[in-house]
Amino acid sequence: MWNGRENERTRSSHSALPGIAAGCGIVLALLATVWTVPVASPVSSSVLRDLGSYLDALAADDQFSGAVLVAHEGKAVFEKAYGLADRASGAANTLDTRFEIASMGKMFTGVAILQLVEQGTLRLNARLSEVLPDYPNQEVARRVTIHQLLTHTAGVADWMACPDYMDLRMALRSVADYVPLFINQPLEFTPGSQYSYSNSGYILLGLVIEKICGCDYYDYVGEHIFEPSGMRNTGSFTLDALPPNTALGYTTLNENLERTTDWRDNTFVLPERGASDGGGYSTVHDLLAFSQALLANRLLSPTNTKLLLKGKVQTEDETRWYAYGFQDKTLNGQRVVGHGGSFPGVNSFLDMYVDTGYVVIVLTNRDSGVVVVRDFLASHPLY
């Protein structure tokens, strides 16, 4: 099984993967949709022109596939799509293509939990056992809190380390279906004593949401996050019912999870349906809408939005702190909040520059892609 730990430089969640092998010898038909550069400052205009040239060159060399959007004060100032959504049919990626977003979905779970806190139906210091008294592993439930699950400090074993995942993945169609992958594992450390990225903690938070709202997790985030944000093309879909204009992810891993030089679609390694730890699908425009709704306090009160985004625990990177389903970091002296997602055939992120009003969204349907954009912006600041 691949390593589910978080590599803070190369991606924000899910698997630690080798870089995609260069020079695979496949020539892709590339589609460039819309590119606009009406920005407020000459410096930013220059940066965005350079970013466009950089990505064009990468895409022409088959080193990038996906969609990129940069916005300032809610308005897109750069947006372009590259590569193929389906290599077999030749369908191109567009700005309206849905991409699998992996652990970016943790942002939605974090917002949902804070909404329940704001309503007074949940406390951040509540023990898991208080909310889920019937949870089978009460040894764990009595010791971990909601705050610790949100910040990856609970010590709950990550389900991605389960050796039976590949055999069980097609049975994963609900949040509860993931629990058997980790239910019998002991805590890895004393809760609250350290940070260790765990997808299982966010599965448990999904169960908390379902218990309190008395509804399906997917229905809750649809009604309380996607709908009020205007996210019309976002959701968790089963592999056997993917909607039109959804990109297939492509990986160079084989069935033994060994790196090769051949591309194949990633359906052989995906769960049947994502859950509260991630695995849904979205578009660059929907994620921009989400960022605007969040920062305008339409999903939470100003106080709870601030609480949601404020870093609580330092990660492996001293410039990066984990908040409640978001990362809070410093880039070129600017505060940036958001989250990324990575899995075989998936590599994406949403970065919100809260002090300067920029939002950067990169969605790819490859094993890698976010590093080249982040490295570019690290040397070409958006201000």
PDB file of C-alpha atoms in Angstrom, residues 117-221:
ATOM      1  CA  VAL A 117     -20.575  24.307  16.508  1.00  0.00           C
ATOM      2  CA  GLU A 118     -22.104  27.635  15.521  1.00  0.00           C
ATOM      3  CA  GLN A 119     -25.593  26.139  15.837  1.00  0.00           C
ATOM      4  CA  GLY A 120     -24.762  24.961  19.350  1.00  0.00           C
ATOM      5  CA  THR A 121     -25.240  21.254  18.558  1.00  0.00           C
ATOM      6  CA  LEU A 122     -21.554  20.334  18.898  1.00  0.00           C
ATOM      7  CA  ARG A 123     -18.590  21.333  21.062  1.00  0.00           C
ATOM      8  CA  LEU A 124     -15.020  21.299  19.775  1.00  0.00           C
ATOM      9  CA  ASN A 125     -13.787  19.829  23.061  1.00  0.00           C
ATOM     10  CA  ALA A 126     -16.417  17.079  23.067  1.00  0.00           C
ATOM     11  CA  ARG A 127     -15.124  13.519  23.179  1.00  0.00           C
ATOM     12  CA  LEU A 128     -16.046  11.372  20.224  1.00  0.00           C
ATOM     13  CA  SER A 129     -17.864   9.024  22.612  1.00  0.00           C
ATOM     14  CA  GLU A 130     -20.241  11.837  23.610  1.00  0.00           C
ATOM     15  CA  VAL A 131     -21.475  12.151  20.033  1.00  0.00           C
ATOM     16  CA  LEU A 132     -21.104   8.520  18.959  1.00  0.00           C
ATOM     17  CA  PRO A 133     -21.862   6.475  22.096  1.00  0.00           C
ATOM     18  CA  ASP A 134     -22.316   3.353  19.970  1.00  0.00           C
ATOM     19  CA  TYR A 135     -18.999   3.627  18.142  1.00  0.00           C
ATOM     20  CA  PRO A 136     -17.495   0.114  18.425  1.00  0.00           C
ATOM     21  CA  ASN A 137     -14.006   1.181  19.508  1.00  0.00           C
ATOM     22  CA  GLN A 138     -14.860   3.069  22.673  1.00  0.00           C
ATOM     23  CA  GLU A 139     -11.233   2.806  23.817  1.00  0.00           C
ATOM     24  CA  VAL A 140     -10.487   5.313  21.076  1.00  0.00           C
ATOM     25  CA  ALA A 141     -13.765   7.237  21.233  1.00  0.00           C
ATOM     26  CA  ARG A 142     -13.378   8.070  24.932  1.00  0.00           C
ATOM     27  CA  ARG A 143      -9.933   9.592  24.410  1.00  0.00           C
ATOM     28  CA  VAL A 144     -10.148  11.750  21.291  1.00  0.00           C
ATOM     29  CA  THR A 145     -11.885  15.090  20.855  1.00  0.00           C
ATOM     30  CA  ILE A 146     -13.462  16.817  17.858  1.00  0.00           C
ATOM     31  CA  HIS A 147     -10.672  19.417  17.919  1.00  0.00           C
ATOM     32  CA  GLN A 148      -8.028  16.675  17.778  1.00  0.00           C
ATOM     33  CA  LEU A 149      -9.735  14.949  14.848  1.00  0.00           C
ATOM     34  CA  LEU A 150      -9.902  18.241  12.959  1.00  0.00           C
ATOM     35  CA  THR A 151      -6.207  19.014  13.519  1.00  0.00           C
ATOM     36  CA  HIS A 152      -4.763  15.507  12.932  1.00  0.00           C
ATOM     37  CA  THR A 153      -3.617  15.294  16.539  1.00  0.00           C
ATOM     38  CA  ALA A 154      -5.937  12.467  17.655  1.00  0.00           C
ATOM     39  CA  GLY A 155      -3.549   9.618  16.805  1.00  0.00           C
ATOM     40  CA  VAL A 156      -6.170   7.659  14.849  1.00  0.00           C
ATOM     41  CA  ALA A 157      -4.552   5.203  12.428  1.00  0.00           C
ATOM     42  CA  ASP A 158      -4.899   6.222   8.759  1.00  0.00           C
ATOM     43  CA  TRP A 159      -7.182   3.917   6.765  1.00  0.00           C
ATOM     44  CA  MET A 160      -4.887   4.310   3.765  1.00  0.00           C
ATOM     45  CA  ALA A 161      -2.395   2.037   5.511  1.00  0.00           C
ATOM     46  CA  CYS A 162      -4.933  -0.808   5.510  1.00  0.00           C
ATOM     47  CA  PRO A 163      -3.410  -3.736   3.564  1.00  0.00           C
ATOM     48  CA  ASP A 164      -6.887  -4.874   2.464  1.00  0.00           C
ATOM     49  CA  TYR A 165      -7.854  -1.588   0.812  1.00  0.00           C
ATOM     50  CA  MET A 166      -7.426  -2.785  -2.774  1.00  0.00           C
ATOM     51  CA  ASP A 167      -9.671  -5.769  -2.099  1.00  0.00           C
ATOM     52  CA  LEU A 168     -12.340  -3.695  -0.341  1.00  0.00           C
ATOM     53  CA  ARG A 169     -12.299  -0.418  -2.282  1.00  0.00           C
ATOM     54  CA  MET A 170     -15.353  -1.155  -4.470  1.00  0.00           C
ATOM     55  CA  ALA A 171     -17.488  -1.679  -1.365  1.00  0.00           C
ATOM     56  CA  LEU A 172     -16.740   1.872  -0.148  1.00  0.00           C
ATOM     57  CA  ARG A 173     -19.924   3.758  -1.016  1.00  0.00           C
ATOM     58  CA  SER A 174     -20.685   5.652   2.230  1.00  0.00           C
ATOM     59  CA  VAL A 175     -18.796   7.278   5.089  1.00  0.00           C
ATOM     60  CA  ALA A 176     -19.528   4.334   7.387  1.00  0.00           C
ATOM     61  CA  ASP A 177     -18.118   1.885   4.846  1.00  0.00           C
ATOM     62  CA  TYR A 178     -14.599   3.201   5.542  1.00  0.00           C
ATOM     63  CA  VAL A 179     -14.688   2.456   9.275  1.00  0.00           C
ATOM     64  CA  PRO A 180     -13.764  -1.259   9.041  1.00  0.00           C
ATOM     65  CA  LEU A 181     -10.463  -0.231   7.427  1.00  0.00           C
ATOM     66  CA  PHE A 182      -9.211   1.215  10.737  1.00  0.00           C
ATOM     67  CA  ILE A 183     -11.734   0.446  13.508  1.00  0.00           C
ATOM     68  CA  ASN A 184      -9.583  -2.148  15.275  1.00  0.00           C
ATOM     69  CA  GLN A 185      -6.333  -0.206  15.170  1.00  0.00           C
ATOM     70  CA  PRO A 186      -5.046   1.262  18.456  1.00  0.00           C
ATOM     71  CA  LEU A 187      -4.163   4.919  18.783  1.00  0.00           C
ATOM     72  CA  GLU A 188      -0.730   5.674  17.390  1.00  0.00           C
ATOM     73  CA  PHE A 189       0.108   8.175  20.135  1.00  0.00           C
ATOM     74  CA  THR A 190      -1.444   9.976  23.084  1.00  0.00           C
ATOM     75  CA  PRO A 191      -4.159  12.261  21.669  1.00  0.00           C
ATOM     76  CA  GLY A 192      -3.030  15.858  21.504  1.00  0.00           C
ATOM     77  CA  SER A 193       0.664  15.073  21.826  1.00  0.00           C
ATOM     78  CA  GLN A 194       1.682  15.386  18.170  1.00  0.00           C
ATOM     79  CA  TYR A 195       0.587  15.992  14.589  1.00  0.00           C
ATOM     80  CA  SER A 196       0.167  13.069  12.168  1.00  0.00           C
ATOM     81  CA  TYR A 197      -2.012  13.387   9.063  1.00  0.00           C
ATOM     82  CA  SER A 198      -4.910  10.929   9.230  1.00  0.00           C
ATOM     83  CA  ASN A 199      -7.727  10.504   6.736  1.00  0.00           C
ATOM     84  CA  SER A 200      -9.499   8.308   9.290  1.00  0.00           C
ATOM     85  CA  GLY A 201      -9.986  11.277  11.600  1.00  0.00           C
ATOM     86  CA  TYR A 202     -12.056  12.973   8.900  1.00  0.00           C
ATOM     87  CA  ILE A 203     -14.067   9.808   8.335  1.00  0.00           C
ATOM     88  CA  LEU A 204     -15.007   9.985  12.019  1.00  0.00           C
ATOM     89  CA  LEU A 205     -15.942  13.658  11.614  1.00  0.00           C
ATOM     90  CA  GLY A 206     -18.245  12.624   8.769  1.00  0.00           C
ATOM     91  CA  LEU A 207     -19.969  10.191  11.110  1.00  0.00           C
ATOM     92  CA  VAL A 208     -20.337  13.007  13.649  1.00  0.00           C
ATOM     93  CA  ILE A 209     -22.003  15.217  11.036  1.00  0.00           C
ATOM     94  CA  GLU A 210     -24.395  12.430  10.043  1.00  0.00           C
ATOM     95  CA  LYS A 211     -25.271  11.687  13.675  1.00  0.00           C
ATOM     96  CA  ILE A 212     -26.039  15.294  14.587  1.00  0.00           C
ATOM     97  CA  CYS A 213     -27.876  16.311  11.414  1.00  0.00           C
ATOM     98  CA  GLY A 214     -29.700  12.976  11.106  1.00  0.00           C
ATOM     99  CA  CYS A 215     -28.921  12.904   7.412  1.00  0.00           C
ATOM    100  CA  ASP A 216     -26.431  11.634   4.874  1.00  0.00           C
ATOM    101  CA  TYR A 217     -23.034  13.445   4.872  1.00  0.00           C
ATOM    102  CA  TYR A 218     -23.267  14.063   1.124  1.00  0.00           C
ATOM    103  CA  ASP A 219     -26.714  15.609   1.493  1.00  0.00           C
ATOM    104  CA  TYR A 220     -25.531  17.849   4.327  1.00  0.00           C
ATOM    105  CA  VAL A 221     -22.593  19.391   2.477  1.00  0.00           C
TER     106      VAL A 221
END
